[in-house]
Coordinates of C-alpha atoms in Angstrom, one line a residue:
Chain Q
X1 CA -2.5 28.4 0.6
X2 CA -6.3 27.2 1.5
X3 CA -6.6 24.2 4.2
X4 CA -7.3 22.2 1.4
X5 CA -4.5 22.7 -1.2
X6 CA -2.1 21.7 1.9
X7 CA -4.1 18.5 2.4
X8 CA -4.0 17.3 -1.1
X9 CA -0.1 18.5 -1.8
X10 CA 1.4 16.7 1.3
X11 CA 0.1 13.3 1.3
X12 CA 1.6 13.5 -2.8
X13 CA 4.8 14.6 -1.6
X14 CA 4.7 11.5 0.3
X15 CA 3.2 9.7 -2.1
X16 CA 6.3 10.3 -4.5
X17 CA 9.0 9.3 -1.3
X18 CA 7.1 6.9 -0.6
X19 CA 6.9 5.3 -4.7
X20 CA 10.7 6.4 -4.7
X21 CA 12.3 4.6 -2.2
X22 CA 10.2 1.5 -3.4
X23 CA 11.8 1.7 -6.6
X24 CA 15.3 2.1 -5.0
X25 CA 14.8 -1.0 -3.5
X26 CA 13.7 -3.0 -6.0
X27 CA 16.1 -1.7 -8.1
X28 CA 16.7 -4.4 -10.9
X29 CA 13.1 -4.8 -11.0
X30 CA 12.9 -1.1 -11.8
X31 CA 15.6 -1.0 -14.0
X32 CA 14.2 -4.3 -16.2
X33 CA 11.0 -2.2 -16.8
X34 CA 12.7 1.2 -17.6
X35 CA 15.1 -0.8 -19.9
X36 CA 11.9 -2.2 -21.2
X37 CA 10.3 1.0 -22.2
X38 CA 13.2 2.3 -23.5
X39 CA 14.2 -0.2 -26.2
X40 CA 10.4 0.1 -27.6
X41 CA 10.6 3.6 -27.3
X42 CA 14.1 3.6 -29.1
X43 CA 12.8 1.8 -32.2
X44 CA 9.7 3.9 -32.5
X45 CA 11.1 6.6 -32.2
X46 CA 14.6 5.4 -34.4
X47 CA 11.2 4.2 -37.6
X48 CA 9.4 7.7 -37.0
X49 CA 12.6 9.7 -37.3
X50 CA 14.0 7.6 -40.5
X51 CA 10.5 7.1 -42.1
X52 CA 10.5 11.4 -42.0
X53 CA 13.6 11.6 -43.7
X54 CA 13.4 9.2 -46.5
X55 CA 10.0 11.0 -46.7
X56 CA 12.2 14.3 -47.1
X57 CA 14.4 13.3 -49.7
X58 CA 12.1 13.9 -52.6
X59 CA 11.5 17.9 -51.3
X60 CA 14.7 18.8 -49.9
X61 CA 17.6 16.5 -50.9
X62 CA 20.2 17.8 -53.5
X63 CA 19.8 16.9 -57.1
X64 CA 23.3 14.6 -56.3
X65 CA 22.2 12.4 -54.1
X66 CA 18.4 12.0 -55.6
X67 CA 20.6 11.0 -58.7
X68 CA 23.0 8.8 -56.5
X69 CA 20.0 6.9 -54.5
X70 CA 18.1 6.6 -57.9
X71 CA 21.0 4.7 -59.5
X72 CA 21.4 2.8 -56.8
X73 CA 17.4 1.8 -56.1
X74 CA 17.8 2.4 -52.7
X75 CA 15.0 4.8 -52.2
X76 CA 12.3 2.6 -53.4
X77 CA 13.1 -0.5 -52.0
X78 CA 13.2 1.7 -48.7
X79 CA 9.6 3.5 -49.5
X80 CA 8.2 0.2 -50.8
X81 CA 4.7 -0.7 -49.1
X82 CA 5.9 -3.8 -48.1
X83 CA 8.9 -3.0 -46.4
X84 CA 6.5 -0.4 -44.5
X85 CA 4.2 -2.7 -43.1
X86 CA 6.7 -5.3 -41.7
X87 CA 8.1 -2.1 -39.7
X88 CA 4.6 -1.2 -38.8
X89 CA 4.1 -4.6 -37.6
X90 CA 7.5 -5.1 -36.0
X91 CA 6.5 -1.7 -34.2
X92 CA 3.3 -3.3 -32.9
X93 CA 4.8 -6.1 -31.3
X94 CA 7.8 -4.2 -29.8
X95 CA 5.2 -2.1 -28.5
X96 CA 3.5 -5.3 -27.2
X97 CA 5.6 -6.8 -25.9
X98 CA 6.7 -3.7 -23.7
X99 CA 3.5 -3.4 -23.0
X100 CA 3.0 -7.1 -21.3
X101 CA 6.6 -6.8 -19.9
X102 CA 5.1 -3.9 -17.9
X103 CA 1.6 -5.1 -16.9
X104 CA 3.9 -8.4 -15.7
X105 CA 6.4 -6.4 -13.5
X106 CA 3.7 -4.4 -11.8
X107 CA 1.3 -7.1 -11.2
X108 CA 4.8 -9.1 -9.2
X109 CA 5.4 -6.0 -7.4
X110 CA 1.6 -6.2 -6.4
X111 CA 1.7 -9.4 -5.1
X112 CA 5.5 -9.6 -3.6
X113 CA 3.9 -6.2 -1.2
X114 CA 0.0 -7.6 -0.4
X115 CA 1.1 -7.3 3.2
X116 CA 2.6 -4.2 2.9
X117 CA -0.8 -2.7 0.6
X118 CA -2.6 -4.5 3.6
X119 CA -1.0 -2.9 6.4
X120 CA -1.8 0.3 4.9
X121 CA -5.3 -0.4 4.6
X122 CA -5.2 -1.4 8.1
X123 CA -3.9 1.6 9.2
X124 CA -6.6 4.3 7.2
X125 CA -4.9 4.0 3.9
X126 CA -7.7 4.6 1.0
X127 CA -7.5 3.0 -2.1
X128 CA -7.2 6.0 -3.6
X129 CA -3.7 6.6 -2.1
X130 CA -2.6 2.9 -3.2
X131 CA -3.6 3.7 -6.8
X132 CA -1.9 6.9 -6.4
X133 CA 1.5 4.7 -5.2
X134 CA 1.4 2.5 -8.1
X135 CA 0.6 4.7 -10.7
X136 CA 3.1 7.4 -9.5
X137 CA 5.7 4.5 -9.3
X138 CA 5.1 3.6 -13.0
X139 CA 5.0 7.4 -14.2
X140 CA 8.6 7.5 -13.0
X141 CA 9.8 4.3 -14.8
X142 CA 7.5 5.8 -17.7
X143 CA 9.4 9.0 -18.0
X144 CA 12.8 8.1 -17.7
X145 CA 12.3 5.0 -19.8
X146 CA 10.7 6.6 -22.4
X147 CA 13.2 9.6 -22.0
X148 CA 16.4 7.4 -22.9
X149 CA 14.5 5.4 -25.4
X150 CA 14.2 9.0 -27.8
X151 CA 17.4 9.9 -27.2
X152 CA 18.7 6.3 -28.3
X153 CA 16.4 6.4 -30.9
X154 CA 16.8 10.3 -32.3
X155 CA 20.8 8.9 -32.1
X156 CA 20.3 5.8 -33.9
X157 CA 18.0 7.3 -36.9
X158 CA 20.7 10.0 -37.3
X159 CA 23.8 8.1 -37.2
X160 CA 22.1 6.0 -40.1
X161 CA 21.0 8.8 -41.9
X162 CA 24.5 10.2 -42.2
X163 CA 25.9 6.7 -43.1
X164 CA 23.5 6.8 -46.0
X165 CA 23.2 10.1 -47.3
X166 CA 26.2 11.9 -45.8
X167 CA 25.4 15.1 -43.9
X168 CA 22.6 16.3 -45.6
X169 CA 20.7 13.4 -43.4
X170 CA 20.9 16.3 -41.1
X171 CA 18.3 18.7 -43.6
X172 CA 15.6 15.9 -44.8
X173 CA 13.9 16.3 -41.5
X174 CA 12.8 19.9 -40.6
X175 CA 12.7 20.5 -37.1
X176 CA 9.1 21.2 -36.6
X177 CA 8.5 17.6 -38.0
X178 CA 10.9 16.0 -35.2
X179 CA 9.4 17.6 -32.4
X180 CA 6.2 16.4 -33.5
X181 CA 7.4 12.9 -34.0
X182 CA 9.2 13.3 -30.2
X183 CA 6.0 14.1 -29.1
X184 CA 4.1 11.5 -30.2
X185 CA 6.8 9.1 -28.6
X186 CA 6.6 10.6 -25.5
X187 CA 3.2 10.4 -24.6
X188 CA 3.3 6.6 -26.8
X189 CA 5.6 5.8 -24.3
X190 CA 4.3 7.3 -21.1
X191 CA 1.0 6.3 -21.5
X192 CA 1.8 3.0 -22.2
X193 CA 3.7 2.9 -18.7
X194 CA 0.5 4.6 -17.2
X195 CA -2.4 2.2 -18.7
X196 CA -0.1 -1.1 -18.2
X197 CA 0.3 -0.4 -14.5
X198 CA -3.8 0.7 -14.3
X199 CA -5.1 -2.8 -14.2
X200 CA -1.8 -3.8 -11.2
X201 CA -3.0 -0.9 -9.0
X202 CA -6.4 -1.3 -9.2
X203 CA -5.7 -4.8 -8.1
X204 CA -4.1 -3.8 -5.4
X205 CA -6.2 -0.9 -4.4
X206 CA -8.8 -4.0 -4.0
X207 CA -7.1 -6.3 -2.0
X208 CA -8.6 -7.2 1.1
X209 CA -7.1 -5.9 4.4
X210 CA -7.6 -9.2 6.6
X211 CA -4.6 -10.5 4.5
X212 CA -2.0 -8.6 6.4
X213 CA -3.6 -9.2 9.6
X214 CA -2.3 -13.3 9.6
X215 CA 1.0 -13.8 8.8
X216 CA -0.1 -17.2 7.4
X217 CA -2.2 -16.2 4.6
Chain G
X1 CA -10.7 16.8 -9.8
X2 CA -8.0 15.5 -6.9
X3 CA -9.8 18.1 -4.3
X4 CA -13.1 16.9 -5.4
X5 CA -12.0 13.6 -4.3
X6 CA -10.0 14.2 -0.7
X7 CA -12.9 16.4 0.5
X8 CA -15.3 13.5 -0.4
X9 CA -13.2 11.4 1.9
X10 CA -13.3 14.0 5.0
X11 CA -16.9 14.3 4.4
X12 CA -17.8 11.0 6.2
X13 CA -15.2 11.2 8.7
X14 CA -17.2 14.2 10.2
X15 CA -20.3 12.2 10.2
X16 CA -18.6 9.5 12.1
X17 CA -17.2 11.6 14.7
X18 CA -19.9 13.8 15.1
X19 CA -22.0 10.5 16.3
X20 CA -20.0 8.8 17.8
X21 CA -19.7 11.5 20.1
X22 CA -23.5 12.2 21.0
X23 CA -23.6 8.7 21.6
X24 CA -20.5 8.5 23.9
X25 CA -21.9 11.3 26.1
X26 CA -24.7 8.7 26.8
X27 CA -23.4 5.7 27.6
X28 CA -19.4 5.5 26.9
X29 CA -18.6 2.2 29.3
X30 CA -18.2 -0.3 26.7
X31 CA -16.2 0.2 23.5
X32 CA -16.5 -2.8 21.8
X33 CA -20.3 -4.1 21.9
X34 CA -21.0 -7.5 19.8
X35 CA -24.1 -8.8 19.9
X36 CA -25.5 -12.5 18.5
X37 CA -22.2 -12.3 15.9
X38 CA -22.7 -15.1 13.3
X39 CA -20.3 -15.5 10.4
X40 CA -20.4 -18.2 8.0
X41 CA -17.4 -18.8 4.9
X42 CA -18.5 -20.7 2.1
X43 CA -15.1 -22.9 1.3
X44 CA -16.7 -24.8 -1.9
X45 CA -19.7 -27.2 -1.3
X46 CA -19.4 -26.4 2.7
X47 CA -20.4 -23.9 4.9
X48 CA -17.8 -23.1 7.8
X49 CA -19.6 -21.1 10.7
X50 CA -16.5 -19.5 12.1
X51 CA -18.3 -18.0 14.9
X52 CA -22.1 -19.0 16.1
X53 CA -23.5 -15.9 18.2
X54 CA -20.7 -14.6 20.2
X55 CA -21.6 -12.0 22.5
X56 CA -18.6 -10.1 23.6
X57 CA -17.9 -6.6 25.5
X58 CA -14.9 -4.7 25.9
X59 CA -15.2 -1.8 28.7
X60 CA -13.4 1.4 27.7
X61 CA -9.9 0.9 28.7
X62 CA -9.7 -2.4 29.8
X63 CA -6.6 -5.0 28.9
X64 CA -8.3 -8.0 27.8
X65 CA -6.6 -11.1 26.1
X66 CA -8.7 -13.3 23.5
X67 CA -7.5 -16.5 23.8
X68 CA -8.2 -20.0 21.8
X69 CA -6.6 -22.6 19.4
X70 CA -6.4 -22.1 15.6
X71 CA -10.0 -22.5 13.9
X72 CA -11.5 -20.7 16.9
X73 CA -13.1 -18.1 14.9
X74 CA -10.6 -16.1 17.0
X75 CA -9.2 -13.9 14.2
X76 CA -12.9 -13.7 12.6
X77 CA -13.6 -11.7 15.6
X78 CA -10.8 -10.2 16.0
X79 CA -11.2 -8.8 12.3
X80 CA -15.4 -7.6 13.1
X81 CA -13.4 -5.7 16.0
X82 CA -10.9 -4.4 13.5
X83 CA -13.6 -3.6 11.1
X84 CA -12.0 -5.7 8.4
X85 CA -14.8 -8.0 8.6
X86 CA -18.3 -7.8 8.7
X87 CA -20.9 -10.3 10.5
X88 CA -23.5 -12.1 8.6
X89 CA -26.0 -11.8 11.4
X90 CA -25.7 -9.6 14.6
X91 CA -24.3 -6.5 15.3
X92 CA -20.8 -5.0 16.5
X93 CA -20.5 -1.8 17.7
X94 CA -17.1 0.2 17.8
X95 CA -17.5 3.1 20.2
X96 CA -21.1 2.8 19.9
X97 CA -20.6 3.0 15.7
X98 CA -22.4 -0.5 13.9
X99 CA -19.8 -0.9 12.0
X100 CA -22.5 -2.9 9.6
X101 CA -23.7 1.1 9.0
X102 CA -20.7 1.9 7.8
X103 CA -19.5 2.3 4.0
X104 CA -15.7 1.8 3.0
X105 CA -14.3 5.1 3.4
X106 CA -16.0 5.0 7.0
X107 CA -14.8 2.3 7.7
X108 CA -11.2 3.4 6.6
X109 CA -11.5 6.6 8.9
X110 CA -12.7 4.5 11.9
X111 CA -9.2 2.4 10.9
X112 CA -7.2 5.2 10.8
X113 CA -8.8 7.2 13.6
X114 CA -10.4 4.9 16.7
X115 CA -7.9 1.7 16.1
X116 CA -4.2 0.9 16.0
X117 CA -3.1 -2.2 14.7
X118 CA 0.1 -4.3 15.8
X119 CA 0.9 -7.1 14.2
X120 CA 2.2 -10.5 14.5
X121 CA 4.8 -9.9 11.9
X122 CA 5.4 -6.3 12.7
X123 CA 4.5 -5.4 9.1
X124 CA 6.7 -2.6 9.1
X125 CA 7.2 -0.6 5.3
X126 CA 10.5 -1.7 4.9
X127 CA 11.5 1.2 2.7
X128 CA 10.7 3.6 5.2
X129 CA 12.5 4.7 8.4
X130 CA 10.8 4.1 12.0
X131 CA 9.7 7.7 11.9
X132 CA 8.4 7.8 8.4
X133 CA 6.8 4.3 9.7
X134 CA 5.0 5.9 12.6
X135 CA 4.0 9.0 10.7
X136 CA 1.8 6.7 8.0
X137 CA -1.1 6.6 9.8
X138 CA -1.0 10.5 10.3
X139 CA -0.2 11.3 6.6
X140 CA -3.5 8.8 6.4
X141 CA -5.3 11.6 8.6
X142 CA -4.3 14.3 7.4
X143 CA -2.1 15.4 9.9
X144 CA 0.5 18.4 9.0
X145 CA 3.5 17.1 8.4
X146 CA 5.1 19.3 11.3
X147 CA 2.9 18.0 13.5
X148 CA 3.8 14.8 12.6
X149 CA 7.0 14.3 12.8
X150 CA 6.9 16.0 16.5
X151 CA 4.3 13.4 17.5
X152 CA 6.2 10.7 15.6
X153 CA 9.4 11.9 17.4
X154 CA 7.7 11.9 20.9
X155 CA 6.1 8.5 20.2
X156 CA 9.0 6.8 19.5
X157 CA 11.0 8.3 22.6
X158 CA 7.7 6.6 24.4
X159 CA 8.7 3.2 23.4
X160 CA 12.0 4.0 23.8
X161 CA 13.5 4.0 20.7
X162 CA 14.1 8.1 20.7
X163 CA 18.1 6.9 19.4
X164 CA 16.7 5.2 16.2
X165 CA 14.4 7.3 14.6
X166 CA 16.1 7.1 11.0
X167 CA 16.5 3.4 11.3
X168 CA 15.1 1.3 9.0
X169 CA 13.6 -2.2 9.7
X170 CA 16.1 -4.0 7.9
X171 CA 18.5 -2.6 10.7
X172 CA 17.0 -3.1 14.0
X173 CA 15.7 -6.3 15.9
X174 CA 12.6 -8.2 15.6
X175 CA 11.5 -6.3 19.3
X176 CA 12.2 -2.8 18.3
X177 CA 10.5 -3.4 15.1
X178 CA 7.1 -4.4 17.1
X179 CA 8.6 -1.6 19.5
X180 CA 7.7 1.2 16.6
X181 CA 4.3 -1.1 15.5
X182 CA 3.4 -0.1 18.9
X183 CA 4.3 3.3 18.6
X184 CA 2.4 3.5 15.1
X185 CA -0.7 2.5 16.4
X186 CA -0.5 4.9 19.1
X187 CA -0.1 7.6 16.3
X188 CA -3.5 8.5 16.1
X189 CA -4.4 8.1 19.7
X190 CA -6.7 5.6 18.9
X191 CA -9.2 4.0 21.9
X192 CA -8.5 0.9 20.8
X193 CA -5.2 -1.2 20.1
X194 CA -5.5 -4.2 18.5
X195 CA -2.8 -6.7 19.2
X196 CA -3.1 -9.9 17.0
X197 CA 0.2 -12.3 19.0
X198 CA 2.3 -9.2 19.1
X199 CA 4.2 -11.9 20.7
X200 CA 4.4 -14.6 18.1
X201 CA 7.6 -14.0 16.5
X202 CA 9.7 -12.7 20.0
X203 CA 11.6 -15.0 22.6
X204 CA 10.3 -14.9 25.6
X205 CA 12.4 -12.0 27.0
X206 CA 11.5 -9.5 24.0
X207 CA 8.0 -10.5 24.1
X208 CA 7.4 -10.0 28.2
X209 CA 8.8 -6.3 27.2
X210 CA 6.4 -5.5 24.7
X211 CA 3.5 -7.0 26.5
X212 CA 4.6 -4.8 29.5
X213 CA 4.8 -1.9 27.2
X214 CA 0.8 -2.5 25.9
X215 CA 0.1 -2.3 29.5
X216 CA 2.0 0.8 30.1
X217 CA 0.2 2.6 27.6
X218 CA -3.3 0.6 28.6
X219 CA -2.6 2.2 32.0
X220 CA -1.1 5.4 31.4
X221 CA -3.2 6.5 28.1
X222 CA -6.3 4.4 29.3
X223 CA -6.3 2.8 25.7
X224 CA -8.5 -0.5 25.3
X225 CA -5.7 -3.1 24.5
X226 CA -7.6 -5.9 23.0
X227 CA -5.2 -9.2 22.0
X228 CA -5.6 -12.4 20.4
X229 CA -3.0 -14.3 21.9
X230 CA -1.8 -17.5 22.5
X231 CA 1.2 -16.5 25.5
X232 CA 0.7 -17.2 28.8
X233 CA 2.3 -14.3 29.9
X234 CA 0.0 -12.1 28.5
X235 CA -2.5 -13.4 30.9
X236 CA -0.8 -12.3 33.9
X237 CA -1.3 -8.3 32.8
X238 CA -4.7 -9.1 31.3
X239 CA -7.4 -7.4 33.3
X240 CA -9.9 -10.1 31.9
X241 CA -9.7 -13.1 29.2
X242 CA -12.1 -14.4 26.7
X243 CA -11.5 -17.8 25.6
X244 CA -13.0 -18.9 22.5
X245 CA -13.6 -22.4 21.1
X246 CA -15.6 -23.8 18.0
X247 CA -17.3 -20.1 17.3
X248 CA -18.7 -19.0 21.0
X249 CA -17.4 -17.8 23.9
X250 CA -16.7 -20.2 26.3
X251 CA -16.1 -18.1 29.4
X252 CA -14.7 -15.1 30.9
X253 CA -12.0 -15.3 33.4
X254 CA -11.0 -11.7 35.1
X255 CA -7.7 -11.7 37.1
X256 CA -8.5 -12.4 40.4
X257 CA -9.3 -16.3 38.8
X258 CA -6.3 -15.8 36.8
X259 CA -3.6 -16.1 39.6
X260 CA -5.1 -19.6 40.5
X261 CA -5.6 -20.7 36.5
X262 CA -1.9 -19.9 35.5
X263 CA -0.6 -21.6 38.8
X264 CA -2.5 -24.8 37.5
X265 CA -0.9 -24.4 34.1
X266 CA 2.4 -23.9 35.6
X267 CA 2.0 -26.7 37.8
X268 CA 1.0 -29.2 35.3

């Protein structure tokens, strides 16, 4: 390993105890914005999973239950455009919402550590390694929130499927579909995480060291 | 992209030393220069001139206090000599370095490298342990970790807290805490420590031991110990002290005036 490679991997290993142990001990705070992620993850991911079924049904259901949901009208009341855009917008705000919820929680975390983000200025930090803090911080929250928030959601999509159509819920979405449509949520939900907490660190990253040097700033 | 970035940040760092070291060779008595400092804070419709052409020199491992009451323009110096701060007019030199030359990342290396900083409030990271605390600065240098941690290790046996290196701030006293500030400033073996009331928030007891370990390490290590203060009893190990009112200097006082000044105050 070059002279270099060591310089740039140690300060990150730091960087990530460092981020770590801050989120350890603001652990409700951490938890609030995980949670966060997660439930707007979960319902993106619960629409994208049951939007890809009832999208199935048509190709791969069994002539029964085609029969059974045309009877019963469910299918195009479900497929409706209207009913399709209220989700699209309900998904908007959820993700909205998340999104502010985020920003907020980072931007308190800024200002509840200016003398802390000072100090380290004071002491040779660059502002490099404070956006690094901050945004390695909120990758964390980003990937375990977002993490949970599929698995609830994959769970809840499913468990509805086979309410509604029985066990064959199971075949209307191929695999290859699902892992496309976990994919999509997981870099939805991590880069929400990583461009909410952008505008905090860079905040941060510009604070002025004086205000660490008087205690009564 | 990430090595593009670090090796920019060494690059000036070089610079800085490189010059500062031709220059020391030359002359290399004083370490803080400021010459005809001016600064002026616009607070709304008025102009506050914190400090009006303060001369001021600090000789290379000297103990020196800077006294004078709130609104001095005490901190504003104190800041320049930090290089927090720069002056509108005049000059301050830092080991011979105009710290008006310098851009942000030098100024961050001449931070990290020629000063430590104690504070008035410790400012410890209180996630971290003491030695994680004292090894900041070095992670901010570059330092290997090895390295580090040994130096860490040996600094903290220095200010004699070699039983609590994995204790946190939360878990030791207000002294110990300023105890390993001291020992993090020392990290880098800066010329220069910068003590802003390291006393402030200590009883009297607490404080007189961390004022007589600054002087240890002034005496020892033949670091500049530069303090704003307002504690008499940091007069007593001051070699000199600078007292500042309404922006300028108002006079020097070295120690052998000292004896007789602090016998007034104690008389009074």
């Amino acid at each position: 390993m070059s002279e270099m490679q060591k310089i740039v991997i140690l300060p990150y290993r730091k960087v990530l105890q460092i981020a770590f142990q801050g989120l350890r001990i603001r652990l409700v705070k951490t938890f609030l914005v995980t949670a966060c992620i997660a439930l707007a993850l979960a319902f993106m991911t619960y629409i994208l999973c049951s939007n890809g079924m009832l999208a199935g049904i048509a190709e791969r259901a069994s002539d029964a239950l085609q029969q059974r949901l045309a009877r019963e009208g469910l299918l195009e009341q479900m497929l409706s455009t209207e009913q399709r855009s209220q989700t699209a917008w309900m998904l908007g705000i959820a993700m909205m919402i998340s999104f502010a919820g985020i920003v907020n929680a980072m931007l308190i975390s800024v200002t509840e550590r200016f003398r802390e983000i000072g100090t380290m200025k004071c002491l040779g930090g660059l502002d490099s390694f404070i956006v690094k803090l901050y945004l390695v911080e909120s990758l964390f929250q980003g990937i375990v929130g977002t993490v949970l928030g599929i698995i609830i959601g994959v769970a809840l999509a499913y468990a509805e499927g086979i309410g509604r159509f029985g066990t064959e819920a199971l075949r209307l979405l191929p695999m290859n579909d699902l892992l496309k449509a976990l994919f999509i949520c997981f870099w939805a939900g991590v880069g929400l995480t990583v461009v909410g907490a952008l505008y905090p660190a860079w905040r941060a990253a510009k604070m002025e060291p004086i205000q660490a040097m008087r205690s009564e700033v | 992209m990430q090595v593009e970035t670090d090796s920019k940040n060494t690059a000036p760092a070089a610079d800085v030393k490189g010059s500062t070291q031709a220059v020391s060779a030359l002359t290399a008595t004083h370490i803080v220069r400021a010459i005809g400092v001016r600064k002026t804070f616009r607070m709304g419709d008025e102009e506050v001139h914190a400090l009006k052409g303060v001369d001021f020199k600090v000789n290379r491992g000297e103990y020196i206090a800077l006294m004078g009451p709130s609104g001095s323009g005490k901190s504003t110096l104190f800041n320049m000599i930090g290089g927090l701060d720069k002056p509108n007019a005049g000059r301050v030199f830092i080991d011979e370095v105009d710290i008006a030359a310098l851009n942000t990342f030098e100024l961050a290396w001449l931070r990290c490298h020629k000063i430590g900083y104690v504070f008035q409030t410790f400012n410890l990271i209180p996630v971290a342990t003491a030695l994680d605390n004292v090894m900041l600065p070095m992670l901010f240098a570059d330092v290997p970790q090895a390295e580090a941690q040994d130096k860490a290790v040996e600094l903290l046996k220095k200010v004699g807290l070699g039983e609590r290196v994995f204790h946190k701030p939360v878990q030791m006293s207000g002294g110990q805490q300023q105890r390993v500030a001291v020992a993090r400033a020392l990290a880098n073996d800066p010329a220069i420590v910068l003590a802003d009331e390291p006393t402030g928030n200590l009883d009297s007891v607490t404080g007189r031991q961390i004022i007589e370990l600054l002087r240890e390490i002034n005496q020892t290590d033949g670091v500049t110990v530069i303090s704003a203060t307002h504690d008499y009893k940091m007069l007593s190990v001051s070699d000199r002290i600078a007292w500042l009112t309404d922006g300028v200097i108002e006079r020097f006082a070295s120690r052998d005036e000292l004896d007789i000044k602090e016998g007034r105050t104690d008389a009074k």
